[in-house]
Amino acid sequence: DEVAMKPLDPRLVRHARPTVVFLAGSVLIGLATAGLVIGQAILLADAVSRVFLGQADLASLRWPLLLLAAVVVGRGGLAWAQQVLAHHSSAAVKSRLRRLVLDHAARLGPGWLTGERTGELGVLVTRGVDALDGYFSAYLPQLVLACVVPPTVLAVIGPADWVSALTIGATLPLVPVFMILIGLHTRARVDRQWRTLSRLGGHFLDVVAGLPTLKVFGRSRAQANTIARVTEEYRRATLSTLRVAFLSSLVLEVLCTLSVALVAVSVGLRLLGGELDLRTALLVLILAPEAYLPLRQVGARFHDSAEGVAAAERVFAVLETPVPASGTRTDVPDPARAGLRVDRVTVGYPDRDRPALDRVSLWVPPGQVTVLTGPSGCGKSTLLAVLLGFVRPEQGLVTVGGQDLAGLDPVSWRRQVAWVPQRPVLLTGTVLDNVRLGTTASVGEVESALRSVGLPPGSLPDGVHTWVADGGVGLSAGQRQRVALARAVLRDAPLVLLDEPTSHLDADSEAVVLAAIARLTPRRTVLAVAHRPSVLTIADQVVRLDPGPGVDIEPGADIEALGSDLRPDLVAV
């Protein structure tokens, strides 16, 4: 879609309150600037006419010249104040928009994020939002001046020389007309440039994140060629946009110059004919360019703001994505005492022909370990997402102690849950920071939790103070898994959800982790997704999900029968 370029997007005022302060300050500065422009023109016209016609000397012009110097300094001070206000407002707006986007994305949940490229969203909240600097510091101030200065100038010129006022009034509208025509031609190019940059940033981030896998399968060079191709597309799009920007500035310059020339020729001819006095002629000639200058600057600054406006459109698209309805009850039953019941739940995805879960019923008894197993794609991870509140069932319901999960406040419910995903999320910081994330545990408690999952602090280079990068870079896959498990062990949550908890672990480490999971009960209810048969040994109940409608699981399933029924090609080793 093409970017709808508006002089002032009202959504900026609605979503970013600092914009109101900026606009109010800009209007006041614009009015003061217009007054100083008029004062400067009057002082110059008086001084020049007195020198040439009245033979005035320097002493008699001392005060007018001092006032003129003060006006020049005042205009410079107002320009400085405008820039300071613009940069402060821009920083406040960018900070607020970033927080709004991140908060809204969190409320939309993983279900929405799976349809978005993480890299593109990262480019949007960094490079994209930063592009609003040009919009606030260059474009909007000139837009305010363009609304204030030309009418003020015409109000002064009109009584002095109505012919010049009529000429300026007739030619001024040509500038915005040409700006609109140029904008219609530019917006598609700017949108293409922004989309190319988003694709480049997103693809580059995805490639960097998956570089080890690409190297293993020998696909890194192909991705490098893809990045080079997209980079070349971005270069071409940028140069195309710059070419239009330079040419459009030239068009506006020529138009304004010709308009001022028409006024100057008319004034000169009437001055020679005696219809105008020198002071009035000088006043008109000094003020005429000032009438066109703000509009000309708006056209020139329009391109500075174009990328920011394009990014803002995407920001507003994210902010205006409706958040799924959620419950409000905060009196959440204790899952370790009440258990969970899944009653004929159906979940579908738009890109799939068949439901991920089709009328699945399940009972998770309190204080026990329940293991979900079954072939890939049968809906095990989807069921965990339903229990976490990330996915809403199309049919059926989930109850906790007789209360519908859909009626509970998501934040209050998730406080009762410790979740270890198949790919643990580790943040930049120390192992200590990652294990006690969301808690106030002591160093000793963190070390005890790490030992319980087979990762003694002595096995790490700097113990619990070992530094890891985003995603757990610096740790092996097995160490990342155990850090996430230690986080779940440390957190005092009555419901523990585990997705492939022993993946990436050898047999000895797996035995330690399974013993740690078994010790969580009976104080906690554990629901684990697993392919490995060894995980079944700690289960009080095993549930096998198979693709197909009407899966109905009741308590007391035969663990041995289910374990022997696992297909070898589906077991993740």
Coordinates of C-alpha atoms in Angstrom, one line a residue:
D1 CA 0.0 0.0 0.0
E2 CA 1.1 3.5 -0.7
V3 CA 1.9 5.8 2.2
A4 CA -0.8 8.4 2.8
M5 CA 1.3 11.6 3.2
K6 CA -0.6 14.1 5.5
P7 CA 0.7 17.5 6.5
L8 CA 0.0 16.5 10.1
D9 CA -1.1 13.0 11.0
P10 CA -3.7 13.4 13.8
R11 CA -2.7 9.9 15.1
L12 CA 0.6 11.5 16.2
V13 CA -1.4 13.9 18.4
R14 CA -3.6 11.0 19.7
H15 CA -0.8 8.5 20.4
A16 CA 2.0 11.0 21.3
R17 CA 1.0 13.8 23.7
P18 CA 4.3 15.7 23.4
T19 CA 3.3 16.5 19.9
V20 CA 0.6 18.9 21.3
V21 CA 3.3 20.8 23.3
F22 CA 5.5 21.0 20.3
L23 CA 2.8 22.3 18.0
A24 CA 1.7 24.9 20.6
G25 CA 5.3 26.1 21.0
S26 CA 5.9 26.1 17.2
V27 CA 2.8 28.3 16.7
L28 CA 4.0 30.8 19.2
I29 CA 7.5 30.8 17.7
G30 CA 6.0 31.1 14.3
L31 CA 3.9 34.2 15.3
A32 CA 7.0 35.8 16.9
T33 CA 9.0 35.0 13.8
A34 CA 6.4 36.6 11.5
G35 CA 6.4 39.7 13.7
L36 CA 10.2 39.9 13.5
V37 CA 10.2 39.4 9.7
I38 CA 7.8 42.4 9.4
G39 CA 9.8 44.5 11.8
Q40 CA 13.0 43.7 9.9
A41 CA 11.5 44.7 6.6
I42 CA 10.1 48.0 7.9
L43 CA 13.4 48.9 9.6
L44 CA 15.4 48.1 6.4
A45 CA 13.0 50.0 4.2
D46 CA 13.0 53.1 6.5
A47 CA 16.8 53.1 6.8
V48 CA 17.6 52.7 3.1
S49 CA 15.0 55.3 2.1
R50 CA 16.3 57.8 4.7
V51 CA 19.8 57.4 3.5
F52 CA 19.0 57.8 -0.2
L53 CA 16.3 60.4 0.0
G54 CA 16.8 62.1 3.4
Q55 CA 20.7 62.1 3.3
A56 CA 20.6 60.6 6.8
D57 CA 24.0 60.0 8.5
L58 CA 25.2 57.1 10.7
A59 CA 24.4 58.9 13.9
S60 CA 20.8 59.5 13.1
L61 CA 20.4 55.8 12.1
R62 CA 22.0 54.5 15.3
W63 CA 18.7 53.4 17.0
P64 CA 17.2 51.9 13.8
L65 CA 20.4 49.9 13.2
L66 CA 20.5 48.8 16.8
L67 CA 16.8 47.7 16.5
L68 CA 17.6 45.9 13.3
A69 CA 20.5 44.1 14.9
A70 CA 18.2 43.1 17.8
V71 CA 15.7 41.8 15.3
V72 CA 18.3 39.7 13.5
V73 CA 19.5 38.3 16.9
G74 CA 15.9 37.6 17.8
R75 CA 15.3 35.6 14.6
G76 CA 18.4 33.6 15.3
G77 CA 17.3 33.0 18.9
L78 CA 13.9 31.9 17.8
A79 CA 15.4 29.5 15.2
W80 CA 17.6 28.1 18.0
A81 CA 14.6 27.7 20.3
Q82 CA 12.6 26.0 17.6
Q83 CA 15.4 23.4 17.1
V84 CA 15.7 22.8 20.8
L85 CA 11.9 22.3 21.1
A86 CA 11.9 20.1 18.0
H87 CA 14.7 17.8 19.3
H88 CA 13.2 17.5 22.8
S89 CA 9.7 16.8 21.4
S90 CA 11.1 14.4 18.8
A91 CA 12.9 12.4 21.5
A92 CA 9.8 12.3 23.7
V93 CA 7.6 11.2 20.9
K94 CA 10.0 8.5 19.7
S95 CA 10.4 7.2 23.2
R96 CA 6.6 7.1 23.7
L97 CA 6.0 5.4 20.3
R98 CA 8.6 2.8 21.0
R99 CA 7.0 2.0 24.4
L100 CA 3.6 1.9 22.9
V101 CA 4.6 -0.5 20.1
L102 CA 6.5 -2.8 22.4
D103 CA 3.7 -2.8 25.0
H104 CA 1.0 -3.4 22.3
A105 CA 3.1 -6.2 20.6
A106 CA 3.3 -7.9 24.1
R107 CA -0.5 -7.6 24.5
L108 CA -1.1 -9.0 21.0
G109 CA 1.0 -12.0 22.1
P110 CA 3.0 -14.6 20.3
G111 CA 0.1 -15.5 18.0
W112 CA 0.4 -12.1 16.3
L113 CA 4.2 -12.1 16.4
T114 CA 4.4 -15.4 14.6
G115 CA 3.0 -13.5 11.5
E116 CA 5.6 -10.8 11.8
R117 CA 9.2 -10.8 10.9
T118 CA 11.2 -10.1 14.1
G119 CA 13.8 -8.2 12.1
E120 CA 11.3 -5.9 10.4
L121 CA 9.7 -5.1 13.8
G122 CA 13.2 -4.4 15.2
V123 CA 14.0 -2.0 12.3
L124 CA 10.6 -0.3 12.8
V125 CA 11.2 0.5 16.5
T126 CA 14.9 1.6 15.9
R127 CA 15.8 3.0 12.5
G128 CA 12.2 3.6 11.5
V129 CA 11.1 5.6 14.6
D130 CA 14.4 7.5 14.5
A131 CA 13.5 8.8 11.0
L132 CA 10.8 11.0 12.8
D133 CA 13.7 13.4 13.7
G134 CA 13.4 15.0 10.2
Y135 CA 9.6 15.2 10.6
F136 CA 9.8 17.2 13.9
S137 CA 13.0 19.1 13.5
A138 CA 12.7 20.1 9.8
Y139 CA 9.2 19.6 8.3
L140 CA 6.7 20.6 11.0
P141 CA 8.4 23.9 12.0
Q142 CA 8.4 25.0 8.4
L143 CA 4.8 23.8 8.0
V144 CA 3.8 26.1 11.0
L145 CA 5.8 29.0 9.4
A146 CA 4.1 28.4 6.1
C147 CA 0.7 28.7 7.8
V148 CA 1.7 31.9 9.7
V149 CA 4.2 34.0 7.8
P150 CA 2.5 34.3 4.3
P151 CA -0.8 35.6 5.6
T152 CA 1.0 38.0 7.9
V153 CA 3.1 39.3 5.0
L154 CA 0.1 39.8 2.8
A155 CA -1.7 41.6 5.6
V156 CA 1.2 44.1 5.7
I157 CA 1.7 44.4 1.9
G158 CA -2.0 44.8 1.1
P159 CA -2.6 48.3 2.5
A160 CA 0.8 49.5 1.1
D161 CA 0.5 48.1 -2.4
W162 CA -2.6 46.1 -3.4
V163 CA -1.2 45.2 -6.8
S164 CA 1.8 43.4 -5.3
A165 CA -0.5 41.8 -2.7
L166 CA -2.7 40.5 -5.5
T167 CA 0.2 39.1 -7.5
I168 CA 1.6 37.3 -4.4
G169 CA -1.9 36.0 -3.5
A170 CA -2.4 34.7 -7.0
T171 CA 1.0 32.9 -7.3
L172 CA 1.3 31.6 -3.7
P173 CA -1.2 28.8 -4.2
L174 CA 0.9 27.5 -7.1
V175 CA 3.6 26.4 -4.6
P176 CA 1.3 23.9 -2.7
V177 CA -0.2 22.7 -6.0
F178 CA 3.2 21.8 -7.3
M179 CA 4.1 20.3 -3.9
I180 CA 1.0 18.0 -4.0
L181 CA 1.9 16.9 -7.5
I182 CA 5.4 16.2 -6.4
G183 CA 4.2 14.4 -3.3
L184 CA 1.9 12.1 -5.4
H185 CA 4.9 11.2 -7.4
T186 CA 7.2 10.7 -4.4
R187 CA 5.1 8.7 -2.0
A188 CA 5.3 5.5 -3.9
R189 CA 9.1 5.8 -4.2
V190 CA 9.4 6.5 -0.5
D191 CA 7.2 3.6 0.4
R192 CA 9.2 1.3 -1.8
Q193 CA 12.4 2.6 -0.1
W194 CA 11.0 1.9 3.4
R195 CA 9.7 -1.5 2.5
T196 CA 13.1 -2.4 1.0
L197 CA 14.9 -1.2 4.1
S198 CA 12.5 -3.2 6.3
R199 CA 13.1 -6.3 4.3
L200 CA 16.8 -5.8 4.3
G201 CA 17.0 -5.3 8.0
G202 CA 14.7 -8.2 8.8
H203 CA 16.4 -10.6 6.5
F204 CA 19.9 -9.6 7.7
L205 CA 18.8 -10.1 11.4
D206 CA 17.3 -13.5 10.6
V207 CA 20.4 -14.6 8.7
V208 CA 22.7 -13.5 11.6
A209 CA 20.5 -15.4 14.1
G210 CA 20.5 -18.5 12.0
L211 CA 24.1 -18.3 10.7
P212 CA 25.3 -21.4 12.6
T213 CA 22.6 -23.5 11.0
L214 CA 23.3 -22.0 7.6
K215 CA 27.0 -22.8 7.9
V216 CA 26.2 -26.4 8.9
F217 CA 24.1 -26.9 5.8
G218 CA 26.3 -24.9 3.5
R219 CA 23.7 -22.2 2.7
S220 CA 25.5 -19.2 4.1
R221 CA 26.9 -18.0 0.7
A222 CA 23.4 -18.2 -0.9
Q223 CA 22.1 -15.9 1.9
A224 CA 25.0 -13.5 1.5
N225 CA 24.0 -13.2 -2.2
T226 CA 20.4 -12.5 -1.2
I227 CA 21.5 -9.8 1.2
A228 CA 23.7 -8.3 -1.5
R229 CA 20.7 -8.3 -4.0
V230 CA 18.4 -6.6 -1.5
T231 CA 21.1 -4.1 -0.6
E232 CA 21.4 -3.1 -4.2
E233 CA 17.6 -2.7 -4.4
Y234 CA 17.7 -0.4 -1.4
R235 CA 20.6 1.6 -3.0
R236 CA 18.6 2.1 -6.2
A237 CA 15.4 3.0 -4.3
T238 CA 17.3 5.5 -2.2
L239 CA 19.0 7.2 -5.2
S240 CA 15.7 7.3 -7.0
T241 CA 14.1 9.1 -4.0
L242 CA 17.0 11.5 -3.8
R243 CA 16.8 12.3 -7.5
V244 CA 13.2 13.2 -7.2
A245 CA 13.9 15.3 -4.0
F246 CA 16.6 17.3 -5.8
L247 CA 14.5 17.9 -8.9
S248 CA 11.4 18.8 -6.9
S249 CA 13.5 21.4 -4.9
L250 CA 14.7 22.8 -8.2
V251 CA 11.1 23.1 -9.5
L252 CA 10.0 24.9 -6.3
E253 CA 13.0 27.2 -6.4
V254 CA 12.3 28.2 -10.0
L255 CA 8.6 28.8 -9.3
C256 CA 9.3 31.0 -6.3
T257 CA 12.0 32.9 -8.1
L258 CA 9.7 33.6 -11.1
S259 CA 6.9 34.7 -8.7
V260 CA 9.2 37.1 -6.9
A261 CA 10.5 38.4 -10.3
L262 CA 6.9 39.2 -11.3
V263 CA 6.5 41.3 -8.2
A264 CA 9.9 43.0 -8.6
V265 CA 9.2 43.9 -12.3
S266 CA 5.8 45.4 -11.4
V267 CA 7.2 47.3 -8.4
G268 CA 10.1 48.6 -10.5
L269 CA 7.9 49.9 -13.3
R270 CA 5.5 51.6 -11.0
L271 CA 8.4 53.1 -9.0
L272 CA 9.8 54.6 -12.2
G273 CA 6.3 55.9 -13.1
G274 CA 5.9 57.6 -9.7
E275 CA 3.1 55.4 -8.6
L276 CA 5.1 54.1 -5.6
D277 CA 7.5 55.8 -3.2
L278 CA 10.9 54.2 -2.5
R279 CA 10.0 53.2 1.0
T280 CA 6.9 51.2 -0.1
A281 CA 8.8 49.7 -3.0
L282 CA 11.6 48.5 -0.7
L283 CA 9.1 47.2 1.8
V284 CA 7.4 45.1 -0.8
L285 CA 10.6 43.8 -2.4
I286 CA 12.0 42.8 1.0
L287 CA 8.8 41.1 2.2
A288 CA 7.9 39.3 -1.1
P289 CA 10.6 36.6 -0.8
E290 CA 9.7 36.1 2.8
A291 CA 6.2 35.2 1.7
Y292 CA 7.4 32.4 -0.5
L293 CA 10.3 31.2 1.6
P294 CA 8.4 29.1 4.2
L295 CA 6.4 27.3 1.5
R296 CA 9.6 26.7 -0.5
Q297 CA 11.2 25.3 2.7
V298 CA 8.2 23.0 3.3
G299 CA 8.7 21.5 -0.1
A300 CA 12.4 21.0 0.5
R301 CA 11.9 19.5 4.0
F302 CA 9.0 17.3 2.8
H303 CA 11.6 14.7 1.7
D304 CA 13.4 14.9 5.1
S305 CA 10.2 13.7 6.7
A306 CA 9.0 11.2 4.1
E307 CA 10.8 8.2 5.6
G308 CA 9.7 9.0 9.1
V309 CA 6.1 9.4 8.0
A310 CA 6.3 6.0 6.2
A311 CA 7.6 4.4 9.4
A312 CA 4.9 6.1 11.4
E313 CA 2.3 4.6 9.2
R314 CA 3.6 1.2 10.1
V315 CA 3.8 2.1 13.8
F316 CA 0.1 3.2 13.7
A317 CA -0.8 0.0 11.9
V318 CA 0.7 -2.0 14.8
L319 CA -1.0 0.2 17.4
E320 CA -4.4 0.0 15.8
T321 CA -4.3 -3.8 15.5
P322 CA -7.1 -4.9 17.9
V323 CA -6.0 -6.8 21.0
P324 CA -7.8 -10.0 21.6
A325 CA -10.5 -9.8 24.3
S326 CA -9.3 -11.0 27.7
G327 CA -10.8 -11.7 31.1
T328 CA -10.6 -9.5 34.2
R329 CA -11.0 -11.8 37.1
T330 CA -7.9 -11.8 39.4
D331 CA -9.0 -14.4 41.9
V332 CA -7.1 -17.2 40.1
P333 CA -7.5 -20.7 41.6
D334 CA -4.3 -22.5 42.5
P335 CA -3.5 -25.0 39.7
A336 CA -1.4 -27.1 42.1
R337 CA -4.6 -27.8 44.1
A338 CA -7.4 -27.5 41.5
G339 CA -5.9 -29.0 38.4
L340 CA -6.7 -28.2 34.8
R341 CA -9.5 -29.4 32.5
V342 CA -9.5 -29.0 28.7
D343 CA -13.0 -29.6 27.3
R344 CA -13.4 -30.3 23.6
V345 CA -11.0 -27.5 22.5
T346 CA -10.6 -26.7 18.8
V347 CA -7.9 -24.4 17.5
G348 CA -7.3 -23.5 13.9
Y349 CA -4.8 -21.3 12.0
P350 CA -5.5 -19.3 8.9
D351 CA -2.7 -20.9 6.9
R352 CA -3.7 -24.5 7.7
D353 CA -6.4 -26.6 6.1
R354 CA -7.1 -28.6 9.2
P355 CA -7.3 -27.6 12.9
A356 CA -4.2 -27.8 15.0
L357 CA -6.4 -29.1 17.8
D358 CA -9.8 -30.7 17.0
R359 CA -12.2 -31.2 19.9
V360 CA -9.5 -32.3 22.4
S361 CA -10.4 -33.0 26.0
L362 CA -7.8 -33.5 28.7
W363 CA -7.6 -33.7 32.5
V364 CA -4.4 -32.5 34.2
P365 CA -4.6 -33.7 37.8
P366 CA -3.1 -31.4 40.5
G367 CA 0.3 -32.1 42.1
Q368 CA 1.3 -34.6 39.4
V369 CA 3.4 -34.9 36.3
T370 CA 1.5 -35.2 33.1
V371 CA 3.4 -35.8 29.9
L372 CA 2.0 -35.0 26.4
T373 CA 3.4 -37.0 23.6
G374 CA 2.6 -37.7 20.0
P375 CA 3.8 -37.1 16.4
S376 CA 5.1 -33.6 15.4
G377 CA 2.3 -31.4 14.3
C378 CA -0.5 -33.0 16.4
G379 CA -1.0 -29.8 18.5
K380 CA 1.1 -30.3 21.6
S381 CA 2.7 -26.9 21.6
T382 CA -0.6 -25.4 20.5
L383 CA -2.2 -26.8 23.6
L384 CA 0.5 -25.3 25.8
A385 CA -0.1 -21.9 24.0
V386 CA -3.8 -22.3 24.9
L387 CA -3.0 -22.9 28.5
L388 CA -0.8 -19.9 28.6
G389 CA -3.5 -17.7 27.1
F390 CA -1.6 -16.9 24.0
V391 CA -4.1 -18.7 21.7
R392 CA -7.9 -18.5 22.1
P393 CA -9.8 -21.7 21.3
E394 CA -12.4 -21.4 18.5
Q395 CA -14.6 -23.9 20.4
G396 CA -14.5 -25.5 23.8
L397 CA -13.0 -24.1 27.0
V398 CA -10.2 -24.6 29.6
T399 CA -11.2 -24.5 33.3
V400 CA -9.1 -24.1 36.4
G401 CA -10.9 -25.1 39.5
G402 CA -14.2 -24.7 37.7
Q403 CA -13.3 -21.2 36.4
D404 CA -13.1 -20.5 32.7
L405 CA -9.6 -19.5 31.7
A406 CA -11.0 -17.0 29.3
G407 CA -12.5 -15.1 32.1
L408 CA -9.3 -14.7 34.1
D409 CA -7.0 -11.7 33.9
P410 CA -4.0 -12.9 31.7
V411 CA -1.4 -11.2 33.9
S412 CA -2.8 -12.7 37.1
W413 CA -3.0 -16.1 35.5
R414 CA 0.5 -16.1 34.1
R415 CA 1.9 -15.3 37.5
Q416 CA 0.8 -18.8 38.4
V417 CA 2.7 -20.4 35.5
A418 CA 6.4 -21.2 34.9
W419 CA 7.0 -21.9 31.2
V420 CA 10.1 -23.4 29.6
P421 CA 9.7 -23.2 25.8
Q422 CA 11.4 -25.5 23.3
R423 CA 13.8 -22.6 22.5
P424 CA 14.5 -20.9 25.8
V425 CA 14.6 -17.1 25.8
L426 CA 17.8 -15.8 27.4
L427 CA 18.6 -12.0 27.6
T428 CA 21.9 -10.2 27.4
G429 CA 23.4 -10.3 30.9
T430 CA 24.8 -12.8 33.4
V431 CA 23.5 -16.3 34.1
L432 CA 22.5 -15.0 37.5
D433 CA 20.3 -12.3 35.9
N434 CA 18.7 -14.9 33.6
V435 CA 17.9 -17.5 36.2
R436 CA 16.3 -15.1 38.7
L437 CA 14.5 -13.1 36.0
G438 CA 11.2 -11.9 37.6
T439 CA 12.2 -12.9 41.1
T440 CA 14.3 -11.5 44.0
A441 CA 16.2 -14.8 44.7
S442 CA 19.6 -14.7 46.3
V443 CA 22.8 -15.9 44.7
G444 CA 22.8 -19.0 46.8
E445 CA 19.3 -19.9 45.7
V446 CA 20.2 -19.4 42.1
E447 CA 23.3 -21.6 42.5
S448 CA 21.1 -24.3 44.2
A449 CA 18.6 -24.2 41.3
L450 CA 21.4 -24.6 38.8
R451 CA 22.8 -27.6 40.6
S452 CA 19.4 -29.2 40.8
V453 CA 19.2 -29.2 37.0
G454 CA 22.8 -30.6 36.5
L455 CA 24.5 -27.3 35.8
P456 CA 26.8 -26.6 38.8
P457 CA 28.1 -23.0 38.8
G458 CA 31.7 -24.4 38.7
S459 CA 31.1 -25.8 35.2
L460 CA 30.6 -22.2 33.9
P461 CA 33.7 -20.0 33.2
D462 CA 32.7 -17.3 35.7
G463 CA 30.1 -19.2 37.7
V464 CA 26.7 -17.5 38.0
H465 CA 28.4 -14.3 36.8
T466 CA 29.2 -15.8 33.3
W467 CA 28.1 -13.3 30.7
V468 CA 25.8 -14.4 27.9
A469 CA 24.6 -12.5 24.9
D470 CA 21.0 -12.2 23.6
G471 CA 19.6 -15.6 22.9
G472 CA 22.1 -17.3 25.2
V473 CA 25.1 -16.9 22.9
G474 CA 28.1 -18.0 24.9
L475 CA 26.4 -21.1 26.3
S476 CA 25.8 -24.5 24.6
A477 CA 22.3 -25.5 23.6
G478 CA 22.2 -27.9 26.6
Q479 CA 23.4 -25.2 29.0
R480 CA 20.7 -22.8 27.7
Q481 CA 18.1 -25.4 28.3
R482 CA 19.2 -26.0 31.9
V483 CA 19.4 -22.3 32.7
A484 CA 15.8 -22.0 31.6
L485 CA 14.8 -25.0 33.7
A486 CA 16.6 -23.6 36.7
R487 CA 14.5 -20.4 36.2
A488 CA 11.4 -22.5 36.3
V489 CA 12.6 -24.5 39.4
L490 CA 13.5 -21.2 41.2
R491 CA 10.2 -19.5 40.4
D492 CA 7.5 -20.4 42.9
A493 CA 4.7 -21.0 40.4
P494 CA 2.1 -23.7 41.0
L495 CA 1.8 -24.7 37.3
V496 CA 4.9 -25.7 35.3
L497 CA 4.7 -26.1 31.5
L498 CA 7.7 -27.7 29.8
D499 CA 8.1 -28.0 26.1
E500 CA 10.8 -30.7 25.3
P501 CA 12.6 -30.1 28.6
T502 CA 15.4 -32.6 28.0
S503 CA 16.2 -31.7 24.3
H504 CA 19.9 -31.0 23.7
L505 CA 20.9 -33.0 26.8
D506 CA 23.0 -36.2 27.1
A507 CA 21.8 -39.2 29.1
D508 CA 23.5 -38.3 32.3
S509 CA 22.3 -34.6 32.3
E510 CA 18.8 -35.8 31.3
A511 CA 18.6 -38.1 34.3
V512 CA 19.5 -35.2 36.6
V513 CA 16.9 -32.9 35.0
L514 CA 14.2 -35.5 35.1
A515 CA 14.9 -36.1 38.8
A516 CA 14.6 -32.3 39.4
I517 CA 11.3 -32.2 37.5
A518 CA 9.9 -35.1 39.6
R519 CA 10.8 -33.3 42.8
L520 CA 8.6 -30.4 41.8
T521 CA 5.5 -32.4 42.7
P522 CA 3.3 -32.6 44.8
R523 CA 3.7 -28.8 45.5
R524 CA 3.3 -28.1 41.8
T525 CA 1.4 -29.4 38.8
V526 CA 3.7 -30.2 35.9
L527 CA 2.6 -30.6 32.2
A528 CA 5.5 -31.6 29.9
V529 CA 5.6 -32.1 26.1
A530 CA 8.1 -34.7 25.2
H531 CA 9.2 -37.1 22.4
R532 CA 11.9 -38.9 24.3
P533 CA 10.7 -42.2 26.0
S534 CA 12.9 -41.5 29.0
V535 CA 10.7 -38.6 30.0
L536 CA 7.7 -41.0 30.4
T537 CA 9.4 -42.6 33.4
I538 CA 8.7 -39.7 35.7
A539 CA 5.1 -39.3 34.5
D540 CA 2.1 -39.9 36.7
Q541 CA 0.0 -39.7 33.5
V542 CA 0.9 -39.9 29.8
V543 CA -1.3 -38.4 27.2
R544 CA -0.8 -39.2 23.5
L545 CA -2.2 -36.7 21.0
D546 CA -2.8 -38.0 17.5
P547 CA -3.9 -35.9 14.5
G548 CA -7.6 -36.3 14.0
P549 CA -10.9 -35.2 15.4
G550 CA -12.4 -36.0 18.7
V551 CA -9.3 -36.8 20.8
D552 CA -10.6 -37.6 24.3
I553 CA -8.1 -38.3 27.0
E554 CA -9.1 -39.4 30.5
P555 CA -6.9 -40.0 33.6
G556 CA -5.1 -43.2 34.2
A557 CA -3.6 -43.9 30.8
D558 CA -1.3 -46.9 30.4
I559 CA 2.2 -45.5 30.5
E560 CA 3.9 -48.6 29.3
A561 CA 1.6 -49.1 26.4
L562 CA 1.9 -45.5 25.3
G563 CA 5.6 -45.6 25.6
S564 CA 6.0 -48.7 23.5
D565 CA 3.7 -47.2 20.9
L566 CA 6.0 -44.3 20.1
R567 CA 7.2 -44.5 16.5
P568 CA 11.1 -44.5 16.4
D569 CA 11.2 -41.9 13.6
L570 CA 9.3 -39.4 15.7
V571 CA 11.5 -39.7 18.8
A572 CA 13.8 -36.7 19.1
V573 CA 17.2 -37.9 20.3

